[in-house]
């Protein structure tokens, strides 16, 4: 059973947000497929290798049933843990949406390449702004007739009042969509015509006819980053071309600093077609490169159960007292009641007694599970920054805090920001 703590710098807790039908489910399924393919879960309850179930799941189609699912993705030879938190798509369940926004650190917004920015995209965007969630965009469905990447980019400016960082250029259009120009690496990433599920792209030189456009957009990217980042501005003013590494780091800084709580959100924009299996692997790289780890997020604040006026802040560290938020109760066909929690600080051990600080009741933690796309993995401890499902909680409902009995905190107060009102 896994007993080690996670390196928080290599953890991403993300949500995927979209207007209905933009391709959130398809994108998530592809993410789970690619990440499952490249990673063999160390210990799983029946010991089957990931690739075995992938073959089976491919026949049946992967189903995403979990409120939070954990996967792994390697970038620059470093393995990262990505927890994908289900973000309800229906805007009428505002409290549910806001609660899921609270437990995630970053988000991917998926747009339909034909429809562009739709009403629900605007709503979820404003909700993410409210919670200061840094995000990247994926313009999906570029294989469809009428899809237009740049129209969608313009709509991100006009409708969302955001500053898009164009990270890729599409190669080919509609049925002829082949791949993308990566404007940081200045290489073309191309897939075969009938890309099979899981197929990797080839990295080739930028096609001759796109060379000038790619140079132009690379320049615009560097300029936009420089306008928002001092280090990049210094290089820019000295007329120096940033290295790939400098550009990655500066884009990360700009994305993380831009949480929408000030004025405009700066957001890197990627493209592809999840359904036709093109574009999802670079999107996963971007999740790791540009979205925050739990360490990048400010200490969470709650209040003392004794005194609602007394602010208690908890850092994302295992050295701090335990504070965890229950954000979803689910019923598992095999396990029964599961409570999904995000641990903000401290460590939670299977079998431990903790305090539900909202109800002022003791709770005994049963087994702890990490939910993968296909299986659950039993672990005996979970530390700050991580998201898991636990068994055994009898009284705890969503929105309630589990604390160290000797050091209590209530994380979520009931005074949510006012619901986002739809403007007709
Ligand atoms: P969700 O409502 O946002 O979860 O959207 P889905 O992932 O369920 O996708 C809605 C519909 O669009 C489904 O019929 C998908 O097969 C289709 N779809 C998703 N991604 C693409 C894509 O990249 N290209 C095309 N042509 N269709 C897509």
Short mmCIF file of C-alpha atoms and ligand atoms in Angstrom, two decimals:
data_model
loop_
_atom_site.label_atom_id
_atom_site.label_comp_id
_atom_site.label_asym_id
_atom_site.label_seq_id
_atom_site.Cartn_x
_atom_site.Cartn_y
_atom_site.Cartn_z
CA UNK A 1 0.00 0.00 0.00
CA UNK A 2 1.28 3.48 -0.84
CA UNK A 3 2.75 5.16 2.21
CA UNK A 4 4.94 7.91 0.84
CA UNK A 5 3.92 11.52 0.59
CA UNK A 6 3.52 13.25 -2.74
CA UNK A 7 5.90 15.89 -3.98
CA UNK A 8 3.36 18.72 -4.13
CA UNK A 9 5.21 20.55 -6.90
CA UNK A 10 4.27 17.60 -9.11
CA UNK A 11 0.55 17.64 -8.31
CA UNK A 12 -2.15 19.36 -10.36
CA UNK A 13 -5.74 19.53 -9.09
CA UNK A 14 -7.75 20.62 -12.09
CA UNK A 15 -11.27 20.88 -13.40
CA UNK A 16 -12.48 20.80 -16.99
CA UNK A 17 -15.13 23.37 -17.75
CA UNK A 18 -17.24 23.85 -20.85
CA UNK A 19 -20.56 24.77 -22.33
CA UNK A 20 -22.58 21.59 -22.82
CA UNK A 21 -21.58 19.67 -25.99
CA UNK A 22 -18.25 21.49 -26.42
CA UNK A 23 -16.47 18.20 -25.73
CA UNK A 24 -15.70 18.10 -22.02
CA UNK A 25 -16.53 14.41 -21.72
CA UNK A 26 -14.60 13.44 -24.84
CA UNK A 27 -11.57 15.48 -23.79
CA UNK A 28 -11.64 13.96 -20.29
CA UNK A 29 -11.96 10.44 -21.71
CA UNK A 30 -9.01 11.00 -24.00
CA UNK A 31 -6.96 12.40 -21.11
CA UNK A 32 -7.71 9.31 -19.05
CA UNK A 33 -6.86 7.09 -21.97
CA UNK A 34 -3.49 8.73 -22.75
CA UNK A 35 -2.48 9.01 -19.11
CA UNK A 36 -3.53 5.42 -18.37
CA UNK A 37 -1.60 4.18 -21.35
CA UNK A 38 1.63 5.75 -20.23
CA UNK A 39 1.39 4.84 -16.59
CA UNK A 40 1.20 1.58 -14.72
CA UNK A 41 -0.50 1.96 -11.38
CA UNK A 42 1.85 0.56 -8.75
CA UNK A 43 -0.61 -1.33 -6.69
CA UNK A 44 -4.20 -1.85 -7.64
CA UNK A 45 -6.79 -3.93 -5.93
CA UNK A 46 -6.80 -6.80 -8.37
CA UNK A 47 -3.25 -6.39 -9.65
CA UNK A 48 -4.16 -6.05 -13.33
CA UNK A 49 -1.78 -3.96 -15.42
CA UNK A 50 -3.15 -0.71 -16.76
CA UNK A 51 -2.68 -1.77 -20.34
CA UNK A 52 -4.89 -4.83 -19.83
CA UNK A 53 -7.87 -2.85 -18.75
CA UNK A 54 -7.17 -0.26 -21.38
CA UNK A 55 -7.71 -2.92 -24.02
CA UNK A 56 -10.97 -3.91 -22.36
CA UNK A 57 -12.07 -0.38 -21.75
CA UNK A 58 -11.39 0.53 -25.34
CA UNK A 59 -13.96 -2.04 -26.38
CA UNK A 60 -16.50 -0.83 -23.87
CA UNK A 61 -15.59 2.84 -23.87
CA UNK A 62 -14.11 4.41 -20.78
CA UNK A 63 -16.67 5.72 -18.36
CA UNK A 64 -15.95 8.55 -16.02
CA UNK A 65 -17.97 7.98 -12.92
CA UNK A 66 -15.88 9.49 -10.20
CA UNK A 67 -16.14 12.92 -8.56
CA UNK A 68 -12.33 13.03 -8.69
CA UNK A 69 -10.06 10.83 -10.71
CA UNK A 70 -6.30 10.57 -10.47
CA UNK A 71 -3.98 10.11 -13.41
CA UNK A 72 -0.30 10.56 -14.22
CA UNK A 73 1.53 12.39 -16.98
CA UNK A 74 5.23 12.64 -17.66
CA UNK A 75 6.71 15.92 -18.88
CA UNK A 76 10.48 16.33 -19.37
CA UNK A 77 10.94 12.90 -17.80
CA UNK A 78 9.20 13.94 -14.59
CA UNK A 79 6.10 12.06 -13.48
CA UNK A 80 3.20 14.25 -12.34
CA UNK A 81 -0.05 13.41 -10.58
CA UNK A 82 -3.15 15.04 -12.03
CA UNK A 83 -6.39 14.93 -10.07
CA UNK A 84 -9.34 15.79 -12.28
CA UNK A 85 -12.26 17.09 -10.29
CA UNK A 86 -15.65 16.77 -11.89
CA UNK A 87 -17.05 20.24 -12.43
CA UNK A 88 -20.82 20.07 -12.88
CA UNK A 89 -21.74 21.47 -16.25
CA UNK A 90 -25.15 22.74 -15.33
CA UNK A 91 -25.02 26.26 -14.12
CA UNK A 92 -28.15 26.01 -12.03
CA UNK A 93 -26.34 23.99 -9.36
CA UNK A 94 -24.32 27.02 -8.41
CA UNK A 95 -23.26 25.79 -4.99
CA UNK A 96 -21.99 22.51 -6.47
CA UNK A 97 -20.06 24.34 -9.16
CA UNK A 98 -18.60 26.77 -6.67
CA UNK A 99 -17.66 23.99 -4.29
CA UNK A 100 -15.82 22.15 -7.04
CA UNK A 101 -14.10 25.40 -8.02
CA UNK A 102 -12.96 25.75 -4.47
CA UNK A 103 -11.19 22.38 -4.35
CA UNK A 104 -9.38 22.73 -7.67
CA UNK A 105 -6.31 24.86 -8.29
CA UNK A 106 -6.51 25.31 -12.05
CA UNK A 107 -8.84 24.62 -14.95
CA UNK A 108 -9.02 23.74 -18.61
CA UNK A 109 -11.82 25.50 -20.49
CA UNK A 110 -12.99 23.61 -23.56
CA UNK A 111 -14.64 25.50 -26.43
CA UNK A 112 -16.41 24.22 -29.52
CA UNK A 113 -14.34 25.39 -32.49
CA UNK A 114 -17.52 26.13 -34.46
CA UNK A 115 -19.69 27.73 -31.78
CA UNK A 116 -16.77 29.44 -29.99
CA UNK A 117 -17.55 31.11 -26.67
CA UNK A 118 -21.11 30.13 -25.71
CA UNK A 119 -23.33 31.41 -22.88
CA UNK A 120 -22.35 28.71 -20.40
CA UNK A 121 -18.69 29.24 -21.23
CA UNK A 122 -19.16 32.82 -20.11
CA UNK A 123 -20.86 31.71 -16.91
CA UNK A 124 -18.20 29.20 -15.89
CA UNK A 125 -15.50 31.71 -16.85
CA UNK A 126 -16.94 34.31 -14.50
CA UNK A 127 -17.26 31.73 -11.74
CA UNK A 128 -13.61 30.76 -12.20
CA UNK A 129 -12.71 34.46 -12.08
CA UNK A 130 -14.55 34.78 -8.80
CA UNK A 131 -12.53 31.97 -7.29
CA UNK A 132 -9.27 33.17 -8.80
CA UNK A 133 -8.68 29.97 -10.74
CA UNK A 134 -5.87 30.20 -13.34
CA UNK A 135 -6.85 28.48 -16.56
CA UNK A 136 -5.82 27.37 -20.01
CA UNK A 137 -8.13 27.02 -23.02
CA UNK A 138 -8.64 24.22 -25.53
CA UNK A 139 -10.41 25.06 -28.77
CA UNK A 140 -11.86 21.66 -29.67
CA UNK A 141 -13.64 20.24 -32.72
CA UNK A 142 -11.30 21.84 -35.26
CA UNK A 143 -12.16 18.93 -37.57
CA UNK A 144 -15.74 20.17 -37.93
CA UNK A 145 -17.00 22.07 -40.93
CA UNK A 146 -17.04 25.76 -40.08
CA UNK A 147 -14.52 25.46 -37.24
CA UNK A 148 -12.39 28.58 -36.92
CA UNK A 149 -9.62 28.78 -34.33
CA UNK A 150 -9.00 32.51 -34.70
CA UNK A 151 -12.68 33.42 -34.49
CA UNK A 152 -12.74 31.58 -31.16
CA UNK A 153 -9.62 33.46 -30.04
CA UNK A 154 -11.36 36.75 -30.93
CA UNK A 155 -14.42 35.67 -28.95
CA UNK A 156 -12.22 34.98 -25.92
CA UNK A 157 -11.22 38.66 -26.15
CA UNK A 158 -14.69 40.06 -26.89
CA UNK A 159 -16.95 37.87 -24.78
CA UNK A 160 -14.67 36.96 -21.89
CA UNK A 161 -12.65 40.13 -21.79
CA UNK A 162 -9.56 37.97 -21.45
CA UNK A 163 -6.08 38.13 -22.93
CA UNK A 164 -5.46 34.93 -24.90
CA UNK A 165 -1.87 33.77 -25.38
CA UNK A 166 -2.01 31.95 -28.70
CA UNK A 167 0.24 28.93 -28.07
CA UNK A 168 -0.45 26.98 -31.25
CA UNK A 169 -1.50 27.48 -34.87
CA UNK A 170 -3.71 24.88 -36.51
CA UNK A 171 -2.22 23.01 -39.47
CA UNK A 172 -4.94 22.27 -42.01
CA UNK A 173 -8.60 22.95 -41.44
CA UNK A 174 -11.85 21.06 -40.95
CA UNK A 175 -11.56 17.51 -42.37
CA UNK A 176 -7.96 18.34 -43.33
CA UNK A 177 -6.90 19.34 -39.80
CA UNK A 178 -3.58 17.57 -39.22
CA UNK A 179 -1.91 19.06 -36.21
CA UNK A 180 -0.51 22.22 -34.71
CA UNK A 181 2.49 24.51 -34.82
CA UNK A 182 3.89 24.72 -31.29
CA UNK A 183 4.76 28.42 -31.01
CA UNK A 184 7.16 27.91 -28.10
CA UNK A 185 9.19 25.07 -29.60
CA UNK A 186 8.69 26.39 -33.15
CA UNK A 187 8.02 22.89 -34.39
CA UNK A 188 5.04 21.25 -36.03
CA UNK A 189 3.25 18.45 -34.18
CA UNK A 190 1.41 16.30 -36.70
CA UNK A 191 -0.78 13.27 -36.39
CA UNK A 192 -1.59 10.70 -39.04
CA UNK A 193 -4.76 11.21 -41.03
CA UNK A 194 -6.89 8.64 -39.26
CA UNK A 195 -5.30 9.03 -35.86
CA UNK A 196 -5.95 6.02 -33.67
CA UNK A 197 -6.80 6.46 -30.03
CA UNK A 198 -3.55 6.94 -28.16
CA UNK A 199 -1.41 7.62 -31.20
CA UNK A 200 1.48 10.02 -30.60
CA UNK A 201 2.31 12.89 -32.92
CA UNK A 202 5.46 13.36 -34.99
CA UNK A 203 7.58 16.43 -34.32
CA UNK A 204 8.64 17.92 -37.66
CA UNK A 205 9.75 21.23 -39.11
CA UNK A 206 7.08 23.87 -39.59
CA UNK A 207 5.61 23.53 -43.11
CA UNK A 208 7.00 26.12 -45.51
CA UNK A 209 3.64 27.79 -46.14
CA UNK A 210 3.12 28.38 -42.40
CA UNK A 211 6.64 29.58 -41.62
CA UNK A 212 5.95 33.33 -41.88
CA UNK A 213 2.70 33.09 -39.95
CA UNK A 214 4.43 31.02 -37.25
CA UNK A 215 7.23 33.60 -36.91
CA UNK A 216 4.66 36.37 -36.62
CA UNK A 217 2.65 34.56 -33.93
CA UNK A 218 5.76 33.51 -32.04
CA UNK A 219 6.69 37.21 -31.91
CA UNK A 220 3.21 38.13 -30.72
CA UNK A 221 3.41 35.47 -28.01
CA UNK A 222 6.76 36.71 -26.71
CA UNK A 223 5.49 40.28 -26.79
CA UNK A 224 2.28 39.47 -24.93
CA UNK A 225 4.21 37.57 -22.27
CA UNK A 226 6.75 40.41 -21.96
CA UNK A 227 3.97 42.94 -21.46
CA UNK A 228 2.91 41.00 -18.40
CA UNK A 229 6.19 39.75 -17.02
CA UNK A 230 9.16 41.83 -15.92
CA UNK A 231 11.86 39.25 -16.55
CA UNK A 232 10.63 38.66 -20.07
CA UNK A 233 10.31 42.40 -20.62
CA UNK A 234 13.98 42.87 -19.75
CA UNK A 235 15.04 40.29 -22.32
CA UNK A 236 12.65 41.80 -24.82
CA UNK A 237 14.00 45.29 -24.37
CA UNK A 238 17.55 44.00 -24.74
CA UNK A 239 16.45 42.46 -28.02
CA UNK A 240 17.26 38.94 -26.80
CA UNK A 241 15.28 35.96 -27.99
CA UNK A 242 14.13 33.99 -24.92
CA UNK A 243 15.10 30.33 -24.71
CA UNK A 244 12.35 27.72 -24.74
CA UNK A 245 12.87 27.20 -21.03
CA UNK A 246 12.63 30.94 -20.27
CA UNK A 247 9.43 31.16 -22.26
CA UNK A 248 7.86 28.16 -20.48
CA UNK A 249 8.69 29.64 -17.10
CA UNK A 250 7.46 33.11 -17.99
CA UNK A 251 4.17 31.79 -19.42
CA UNK A 252 3.69 29.82 -16.21
CA UNK A 253 4.34 32.93 -14.09
CA UNK A 254 1.92 35.00 -16.15
CA UNK A 255 -0.81 32.34 -16.09
CA UNK A 256 -0.52 31.78 -12.35
CA UNK A 257 -0.50 35.50 -11.58
CA UNK A 258 -3.57 36.01 -13.68
CA UNK A 259 -6.48 34.80 -11.66
CA UNK A 260 -9.21 37.07 -12.93
CA UNK A 261 -9.75 38.57 -9.52
CA UNK A 262 -7.99 41.73 -10.68
CA UNK A 263 -9.23 42.74 -14.10
CA UNK A 264 -8.39 40.60 -17.12
CA UNK A 265 -7.45 36.95 -17.18
CA UNK A 266 -4.43 36.00 -19.26
CA UNK A 267 -4.87 32.52 -20.61
CA UNK A 268 -2.78 30.26 -22.88
CA UNK A 269 -4.88 28.87 -25.75
CA UNK A 270 -4.40 25.44 -27.40
CA UNK A 271 -6.39 23.63 -30.06
CA UNK A 272 -7.24 20.29 -31.59
CA UNK A 273 -9.94 17.71 -31.89
CA UNK A 274 -10.40 15.39 -28.95
CA UNK A 275 -12.77 13.17 -30.88
CA UNK A 276 -10.27 12.66 -33.72
CA UNK A 277 -7.45 12.17 -31.22
CA UNK A 278 -5.40 15.20 -32.14
CA UNK A 279 -4.18 17.76 -29.65
CA UNK A 280 -4.80 16.18 -26.26
CA UNK A 281 -1.20 15.17 -25.42
CA UNK A 282 0.15 18.74 -25.83
CA UNK A 283 -2.81 19.92 -23.74
CA UNK A 284 -1.72 17.55 -20.95
CA UNK A 285 1.82 18.91 -21.18
CA UNK A 286 0.32 22.39 -20.78
CA UNK A 287 -1.66 21.35 -17.69
CA UNK A 288 1.63 20.40 -16.06
CA UNK A 289 3.64 23.32 -17.43
CA UNK A 290 1.23 26.17 -16.81
CA UNK A 291 -1.38 25.29 -14.19
CA UNK A 292 -0.66 25.68 -10.47
CA UNK A 293 0.44 23.02 -8.04
CA UNK A 294 -1.02 23.17 -4.51
CA UNK A 295 2.16 25.00 -3.51
CA UNK A 296 1.41 27.87 -5.88
CA UNK A 297 -1.86 28.61 -4.17
CA UNK A 298 -2.14 30.95 -1.22
CA UNK A 299 -2.72 29.46 2.23
CA UNK A 300 -6.39 28.63 2.67
CA UNK A 301 -8.34 30.58 5.24
CA UNK A 302 -11.12 29.40 7.44
CA UNK A 303 -12.33 30.36 10.87
CA UNK A 304 -12.23 28.95 14.34
CA UNK A 305 -15.29 26.87 15.34
CA UNK A 306 -15.34 28.79 18.64
CA UNK A 307 -15.35 32.18 17.04
CA UNK A 308 -16.45 32.93 13.47
CA UNK A 309 -14.46 36.19 13.62
CA UNK A 310 -11.17 34.42 14.29
CA UNK A 311 -9.43 33.71 10.98
CA UNK A 312 -7.38 30.52 10.79
CA UNK A 313 -4.97 30.09 7.85
CA UNK A 314 -3.50 26.76 6.83
CA UNK A 315 -0.52 26.27 4.57
CA UNK A 316 -0.34 23.35 2.12
CA UNK A 317 2.11 21.42 4.27
CA UNK A 318 2.10 18.07 6.04
CA UNK A 319 3.64 19.82 9.03
CA UNK A 320 0.42 21.76 9.68
CA UNK A 321 -2.57 20.36 11.60
CA UNK A 322 -5.08 18.42 9.52
CA UNK A 323 -7.72 20.39 7.60
CA UNK A 324 -9.76 18.69 4.87
CA UNK A 325 -12.94 19.67 3.05
CA UNK A 326 -15.62 17.14 2.07
CA UNK A 327 -16.84 18.20 -1.34
CA UNK A 328 -18.86 15.31 -2.69
CA UNK A 329 -20.66 12.27 -1.32
CA UNK A 330 -21.02 9.41 -3.76
CA UNK A 331 -22.43 5.96 -3.66
CA UNK A 332 -20.08 3.32 -5.04
CA UNK A 333 -21.72 0.07 -6.20
CA UNK A 334 -19.05 -1.99 -4.41
CA UNK A 335 -17.94 0.15 -1.51
CA UNK A 336 -21.10 1.98 -0.53
CA UNK A 337 -20.84 5.53 0.70
CA UNK A 338 -17.68 7.39 -0.32
CA UNK A 339 -16.80 10.90 0.75
CA UNK A 340 -14.50 12.83 -1.56
CA UNK A 341 -12.20 15.16 0.30
CA UNK A 342 -9.47 17.61 -0.43
CA UNK A 343 -6.78 17.71 2.22
CA UNK A 344 -5.51 21.28 2.56
CA UNK A 345 -3.03 20.78 5.38
CA UNK A 346 -1.61 18.02 7.54
CA UNK A 347 -1.92 14.26 6.98
CA UNK A 348 -4.91 11.98 7.22
CA UNK A 349 -4.34 8.31 8.10
CA UNK A 350 -6.72 5.43 7.49
CA UNK A 351 -8.39 4.51 10.76
CA UNK A 352 -7.73 7.90 12.36
CA UNK A 353 -10.22 9.76 14.47
CA UNK A 354 -10.88 13.28 13.24
CA UNK A 355 -13.27 16.05 14.15
CA UNK A 356 -16.09 17.28 11.97
CA UNK A 357 -15.69 20.87 13.07
CA UNK A 358 -18.96 22.07 11.59
CA UNK A 359 -21.12 19.48 13.37
CA UNK A 360 -18.75 19.24 16.33
CA UNK A 361 -18.77 15.45 16.06
CA UNK A 362 -16.01 12.87 16.02
CA UNK A 363 -15.62 10.78 12.88
CA UNK A 364 -13.56 7.65 12.27
CA UNK A 365 -11.86 7.45 8.88
CA UNK A 366 -12.16 4.00 7.28
CA UNK A 367 -10.25 3.06 4.17
CA UNK A 368 -8.76 5.72 1.92
CA UNK A 369 -8.89 5.32 -1.86
CA UNK A 370 -7.30 7.05 -4.77
CA UNK A 371 -9.77 6.77 -7.65
CA UNK A 372 -8.25 6.01 -11.04
CA UNK A 373 -10.24 5.86 -14.26
CA UNK A 374 -10.61 2.13 -14.01
CA UNK A 375 -9.78 1.18 -10.45
CA UNK A 376 -9.39 2.31 -6.96
CA UNK A 377 -6.09 2.12 -5.18
CA UNK A 378 -6.16 1.76 -1.41
CA UNK A 379 -3.66 3.99 0.36
CA UNK A 380 -3.00 4.32 4.08
CA UNK A 381 -2.35 8.04 4.26
CA UNK A 382 -3.10 11.18 2.33
CA UNK A 383 -1.28 14.47 2.73
CA UNK A 384 -1.83 18.17 2.13
CA UNK A 385 -2.71 19.15 -1.43
CA UNK A 386 -4.20 15.81 -2.40
CA UNK A 387 -7.70 14.63 -3.26
CA UNK A 388 -9.07 11.19 -2.36
CA UNK A 389 -12.21 9.28 -1.42
CA UNK A 390 -12.66 7.97 2.11
CA UNK A 391 -14.99 5.40 3.60
CA UNK A 392 -16.55 5.29 7.01
CA UNK A 393 -17.77 8.84 7.49
CA UNK A 394 -21.24 8.70 9.01
CA UNK A 395 -22.21 12.28 9.71
CA UNK A 396 -20.18 14.40 7.32
CA UNK A 397 -21.91 16.09 4.41
CA UNK A 398 -20.52 18.19 1.58
CA UNK A 399 -19.00 21.51 2.53
CA UNK A 400 -17.96 20.33 6.01
CA UNK A 401 -14.45 20.40 7.39
CA UNK A 402 -12.56 17.53 8.99
CA UNK A 403 -9.91 18.80 11.40
CA UNK A 404 -7.30 17.70 13.82
CA UNK A 405 -9.40 17.44 17.06
CA UNK A 406 -6.82 19.53 18.92
CA UNK A 407 -6.53 22.22 16.23
CA UNK A 408 -9.82 22.87 14.57
CA UNK A 409 -10.83 25.03 11.67
CA UNK A 410 -13.97 25.50 9.57
CA UNK A 411 -12.94 26.03 5.95
CA UNK A 412 -16.12 26.74 4.12
CA UNK A 413 -18.45 29.35 5.37
CA UNK A 414 -21.95 29.49 4.02
CA UNK A 415 -21.56 32.98 2.63
CA UNK A 416 -20.78 32.01 -0.92
CA UNK A 417 -20.29 34.84 -3.34
CA UNK A 418 -23.61 35.88 -4.82
CA UNK A 419 -24.70 33.47 -7.57
CA UNK A 420 -23.75 34.46 -11.08
CA UNK A 421 -26.84 35.86 -12.73
CA UNK A 422 -27.44 34.93 -16.33
CA UNK A 423 -27.89 37.96 -18.54
CA UNK A 424 -30.28 37.17 -21.36
P1 LIG B 1 -19.78 17.65 -23.30
O1 LIG B 1 -21.25 17.86 -23.23
O2 LIG B 1 -19.04 18.95 -23.26
O3 LIG B 1 -19.27 16.68 -22.30
O4 LIG B 1 -19.48 17.10 -24.77
P2 LIG B 1 -19.17 15.64 -25.30
O5 LIG B 1 -17.75 15.29 -25.05
O6 LIG B 1 -20.21 14.69 -24.81
O7 LIG B 1 -19.29 15.89 -26.86
C1 LIG B 1 -20.51 16.31 -27.44
C2 LIG B 1 -20.59 15.76 -28.85
O8 LIG B 1 -19.55 16.32 -29.64
C3 LIG B 1 -20.41 14.25 -28.92
O9 LIG B 1 -21.26 13.74 -29.93
C4 LIG B 1 -18.95 14.09 -29.30
O10 LIG B 1 -18.71 12.90 -30.01
C5 LIG B 1 -18.74 15.29 -30.19
N1 LIG B 1 -17.33 15.74 -30.17
C6 LIG B 1 -16.53 15.93 -29.10
N2 LIG B 1 -15.31 16.34 -29.48
C7 LIG B 1 -15.34 16.43 -30.83
C8 LIG B 1 -14.38 16.79 -31.83
O11 LIG B 1 -13.21 17.11 -31.55
N3 LIG B 1 -14.81 16.77 -33.12
C9 LIG B 1 -16.07 16.40 -33.48
N4 LIG B 1 -16.39 16.42 -34.76
N5 LIG B 1 -16.99 16.04 -32.57
C10 LIG B 1 -16.64 16.06 -31.26
#
